[in-house]
Amino acid sequence: MLVGTAIEEETNMLQPSFALTAMMTGFGLGAGAIFSIGPQNLKLIQAGALHRNPAVVAATGYLSEILIVIAGVSGVGAFLQIVPSVQTAMQTAGIAFVIWCAIKALRSAGSANRPEWARNGGETRGQAIVSMLVTTWLNPLVYIEIMLLVGVFSSSYDNSLRIWFALGFLGASGVRFCGLPAFGRVLAPWLQSPRAQASFNRLAGLLLLIVAASQAAAIL
C-alpha cells in the first residue's frame, strides 16, 4: 500500500515535467513551419504587406490549423504514416498544387508589370476568407507537413500528454499566423509600386518552384 502510494506521488510529481517536455517539443516542431516557404506563408505575408484583411486571413488560417492539428493527434496522422501509397499520392498532389501557385505568381508578375493584386485592388472580407481556405485546405502538403508530422511526433506520448504537445505546436502556429502578416507590414513601404509587387511575385514563384523540386526529389 505504501509502495503504491509512493509510486503514485512520484508519478504526480513527474507529470508537470512530462507535460512541459511535450509542450516544448510541439512548440519546436511548430516553429519550424514559421520559416518554411509555401503558399500559406506567402499568403500571410502578402495580406500584411498590402493591408488585405490580414487579421481575417490569419484567423482563418489559424482556425484551420487547429482542426488539422486535432486530426493529427487523434490518429489521422499516424494512419497516413502506415499507408505509404496515400502519403505518396498526397505528396504528388501537393507538388502539383505548389507548381500551380508558382505559375500563377509568375504569370501575375509578367502581366504588363501590373500584378494581379495591384489590378484587382483590395479583397473583400469574404474573398479573403475563401482565398485563405483554398490556400490551406486544397494544399495536400499541409496534410503531410502538419497532420502527418504532428501524428508521428505525438504518437510517442499518451493521450493526456498529446494535448500538451498539440498546445505547444499551436502556440508556435500562433506566432506564425501573427508574425508573418506583421513582417508583411514591414515590407509594405517597399511594395507600394506595381514594379515592386511584380518583383515580389517573381521571387515567390521561384521559391515555390524550388520547394516543389525539393519535394519531388524527396519522393524519387
PDB file of N, CA, C and O in Angstrom, residues 150-177:
ATOM      1  N   VAL A 150       2.629  15.946 -36.987  1.00  0.00           N
ATOM      2  CA  VAL A 150       2.026  16.014 -35.658  1.00  0.00           C
ATOM      3  C   VAL A 150       1.613  14.626 -35.189  1.00  0.00           C
ATOM      4  O   VAL A 150       1.831  14.248 -34.034  1.00  0.00           O
ATOM      5  N   GLY A 151       1.037  13.839 -36.096  1.00  0.00           N
ATOM      6  CA  GLY A 151       0.637  12.490 -35.737  1.00  0.00           C
ATOM      7  C   GLY A 151       1.814  11.612 -35.359  1.00  0.00           C
ATOM      8  O   GLY A 151       1.763  10.866 -34.376  1.00  0.00           O
ATOM      9  N   VAL A 152       2.898  11.707 -36.123  1.00  0.00           N
ATOM     10  CA  VAL A 152       4.081  10.882 -35.851  1.00  0.00           C
ATOM     11  C   VAL A 152       4.731  11.270 -34.531  1.00  0.00           C
ATOM     12  O   VAL A 152       5.028  10.423 -33.687  1.00  0.00           O
ATOM     13  N   PHE A 153       4.977  12.557 -34.344  1.00  0.00           N
ATOM     14  CA  PHE A 153       5.674  13.009 -33.141  1.00  0.00           C
ATOM     15  C   PHE A 153       4.826  12.853 -31.882  1.00  0.00           C
ATOM     16  O   PHE A 153       5.363  12.580 -30.804  1.00  0.00           O
ATOM     17  N   SER A 154       3.529  13.039 -31.997  1.00  0.00           N
ATOM     18  CA  SER A 154       2.680  12.941 -30.805  1.00  0.00           C
ATOM     19  C   SER A 154       2.378  11.498 -30.425  1.00  0.00           C
ATOM     20  O   SER A 154       1.929  11.231 -29.305  1.00  0.00           O
ATOM     21  N   SER A 155       2.624  10.556 -31.343  1.00  0.00           N
ATOM     22  CA  SER A 155       2.291   9.158 -31.068  1.00  0.00           C
ATOM     23  C   SER A 155       3.150   8.556 -29.962  1.00  0.00           C
ATOM     24  O   SER A 155       2.798   7.521 -29.398  1.00  0.00           O
ATOM     25  N   SER A 156       4.266   9.192 -29.629  1.00  0.00           N
ATOM     26  CA  SER A 156       5.125   8.680 -28.564  1.00  0.00           C
ATOM     27  C   SER A 156       4.622   9.075 -27.180  1.00  0.00           C
ATOM     28  O   SER A 156       5.185   8.644 -26.176  1.00  0.00           O
ATOM     29  N   TYR A 157       3.565   9.895 -27.116  1.00  0.00           N
ATOM     30  CA  TYR A 157       3.003  10.326 -25.840  1.00  0.00           C
ATOM     31  C   TYR A 157       1.654   9.657 -25.606  1.00  0.00           C
ATOM     32  O   TYR A 157       0.974   9.257 -26.551  1.00  0.00           O
ATOM     33  N   ASP A 158       1.281   9.555 -24.326  1.00  0.00           N
ATOM     34  CA  ASP A 158      -0.063   9.055 -24.045  1.00  0.00           C
ATOM     35  C   ASP A 158      -1.076  10.163 -24.319  1.00  0.00           C
ATOM     36  O   ASP A 158      -0.729  11.295 -24.640  1.00  0.00           O
ATOM     37  N   ASN A 159      -2.349   9.835 -24.188  1.00  0.00           N
ATOM     38  CA  ASN A 159      -3.406  10.761 -24.596  1.00  0.00           C
ATOM     39  C   ASN A 159      -3.349  12.098 -23.869  1.00  0.00           C
ATOM     40  O   ASN A 159      -3.576  13.152 -24.463  1.00  0.00           O
ATOM     41  N   SER A 160      -3.063  12.062 -22.575  1.00  0.00           N
ATOM     42  CA  SER A 160      -3.044  13.309 -21.808  1.00  0.00           C
ATOM     43  C   SER A 160      -1.902  14.216 -22.243  1.00  0.00           C
ATOM     44  O   SER A 160      -2.046  15.439 -22.298  1.00  0.00           O
ATOM     45  N   LEU A 161      -0.749  13.623 -22.580  1.00  0.00           N
ATOM     46  CA  LEU A 161       0.398  14.427 -22.983  1.00  0.00           C
ATOM     47  C   LEU A 161       0.289  14.896 -24.431  1.00  0.00           C
ATOM     48  O   LEU A 161       0.905  15.896 -24.807  1.00  0.00           O
ATOM     49  N   ARG A 162      -0.483  14.199 -25.236  1.00  0.00           N
ATOM     50  CA  ARG A 162      -0.692  14.652 -26.614  1.00  0.00           C
ATOM     51  C   ARG A 162      -1.366  16.020 -26.650  1.00  0.00           C
ATOM     52  O   ARG A 162      -1.125  16.820 -27.544  1.00  0.00           O
ATOM     53  N   ILE A 163      -2.220  16.256 -25.659  1.00  0.00           N
ATOM     54  CA  ILE A 163      -2.887  17.564 -25.581  1.00  0.00           C
ATOM     55  C   ILE A 163      -1.847  18.655 -25.381  1.00  0.00           C
ATOM     56  O   ILE A 163      -1.896  19.711 -26.027  1.00  0.00           O
ATOM     57  N   TRP A 164      -0.872  18.412 -24.506  1.00  0.00           N
ATOM     58  CA  TRP A 164       0.173  19.404 -24.262  1.00  0.00           C
ATOM     59  C   TRP A 164       1.056  19.586 -25.490  1.00  0.00           C
ATOM     60  O   TRP A 164       1.487  20.700 -25.803  1.00  0.00           O
ATOM     61  N   PHE A 165       1.326  18.487 -26.195  1.00  0.00           N
ATOM     62  CA  PHE A 165       2.094  18.572 -27.435  1.00  0.00           C
ATOM     63  C   PHE A 165       1.358  19.444 -28.450  1.00  0.00           C
ATOM     64  O   PHE A 165       1.947  20.321 -29.087  1.00  0.00           O
ATOM     65  N   ALA A 166       0.056  19.198 -28.588  1.00  0.00           N
ATOM     66  CA  ALA A 166      -0.750  19.975 -29.538  1.00  0.00           C
ATOM     67  C   ALA A 166      -0.788  21.446 -29.144  1.00  0.00           C
ATOM     68  O   ALA A 166      -0.695  22.332 -30.005  1.00  0.00           O
ATOM     69  N   LEU A 167      -0.906  21.725 -27.841  1.00  0.00           N
ATOM     70  CA  LEU A 167      -0.921  23.114 -27.382  1.00  0.00           C
ATOM     71  C   LEU A 167       0.403  23.813 -27.687  1.00  0.00           C
ATOM     72  O   LEU A 167       0.423  24.985 -28.080  1.00  0.00           O
ATOM     73  N   GLY A 168       1.503  23.094 -27.527  1.00  0.00           N
ATOM     74  CA  GLY A 168       2.807  23.669 -27.863  1.00  0.00           C
ATOM     75  C   GLY A 168       2.919  23.968 -29.343  1.00  0.00           C
ATOM     76  O   GLY A 168       3.389  25.043 -29.743  1.00  0.00           O
ATOM     77  N   PHE A 169       2.483  23.034 -30.169  1.00  0.00           N
ATOM     78  CA  PHE A 169       2.525  23.239 -31.623  1.00  0.00           C
ATOM     79  C   PHE A 169       1.663  24.429 -32.018  1.00  0.00           C
ATOM     80  O   PHE A 169       2.076  25.275 -32.824  1.00  0.00           O
ATOM     81  N   LEU A 170       0.464  24.507 -31.452  1.00  0.00           N
ATOM     82  CA  LEU A 170      -0.445  25.596 -31.800  1.00  0.00           C
ATOM     83  C   LEU A 170       0.053  26.937 -31.265  1.00  0.00           C
ATOM     84  O   LEU A 170      -0.263  27.990 -31.825  1.00  0.00           O
ATOM     85  N   GLY A 171       0.842  26.901 -30.180  1.00  0.00           N
ATOM     86  CA  GLY A 171       1.456  28.134 -29.700  1.00  0.00           C
ATOM     87  C   GLY A 171       2.424  28.693 -30.729  1.00  0.00           C
ATOM     88  O   GLY A 171       2.422  29.895 -31.017  1.00  0.00           O
ATOM     89  N   ALA A 172       3.246  27.819 -31.310  1.00  0.00           N
ATOM     90  CA  ALA A 172       4.167  28.250 -32.366  1.00  0.00           C
ATOM     91  C   ALA A 172       3.394  28.687 -33.604  1.00  0.00           C
ATOM     92  O   ALA A 172       3.775  29.651 -34.282  1.00  0.00           O
ATOM     93  N   SER A 173       2.295  27.994 -33.902  1.00  0.00           N
ATOM     94  CA  SER A 173       1.478  28.386 -35.045  1.00  0.00           C
ATOM     95  C   SER A 173       0.890  29.782 -34.850  1.00  0.00           C
ATOM     96  O   SER A 173       0.786  30.562 -35.801  1.00  0.00           O
ATOM     97  N   GLY A 174       0.518  30.091 -33.607  1.00  0.00           N
ATOM     98  CA  GLY A 174       0.006  31.417 -33.322  1.00  0.00           C
ATOM     99  C   GLY A 174       1.036  32.494 -33.608  1.00  0.00           C
ATOM    100  O   GLY A 174       0.709  33.567 -34.142  1.00  0.00           O
ATOM    101  N   VAL A 175       2.292  32.200 -33.258  1.00  0.00           N
ATOM    102  CA  VAL A 175       3.382  33.134 -33.566  1.00  0.00           C
ATOM    103  C   VAL A 175       3.501  33.318 -35.076  1.00  0.00           C
ATOM    104  O   VAL A 175       3.679  34.432 -35.579  1.00  0.00           O
ATOM    105  N   ARG A 176       3.368  32.225 -35.814  1.00  0.00           N
ATOM    106  CA  ARG A 176       3.483  32.286 -37.278  1.00  0.00           C
ATOM    107  C   ARG A 176       2.353  33.102 -37.894  1.00  0.00           C
ATOM    108  O   ARG A 176       2.588  33.981 -38.741  1.00  0.00           O
ATOM    109  N   PHE A 177       1.126  32.824 -37.477  1.00  0.00           N
ATOM    110  CA  PHE A 177      -0.014  33.487 -38.091  1.00  0.00           C
ATOM    111  C   PHE A 177      -0.114  34.959 -37.698  1.00  0.00           C
ATOM    112  O   PHE A 177      -0.720  35.753 -38.427  1.00  0.00           O
TER     113      PHE A 177
END
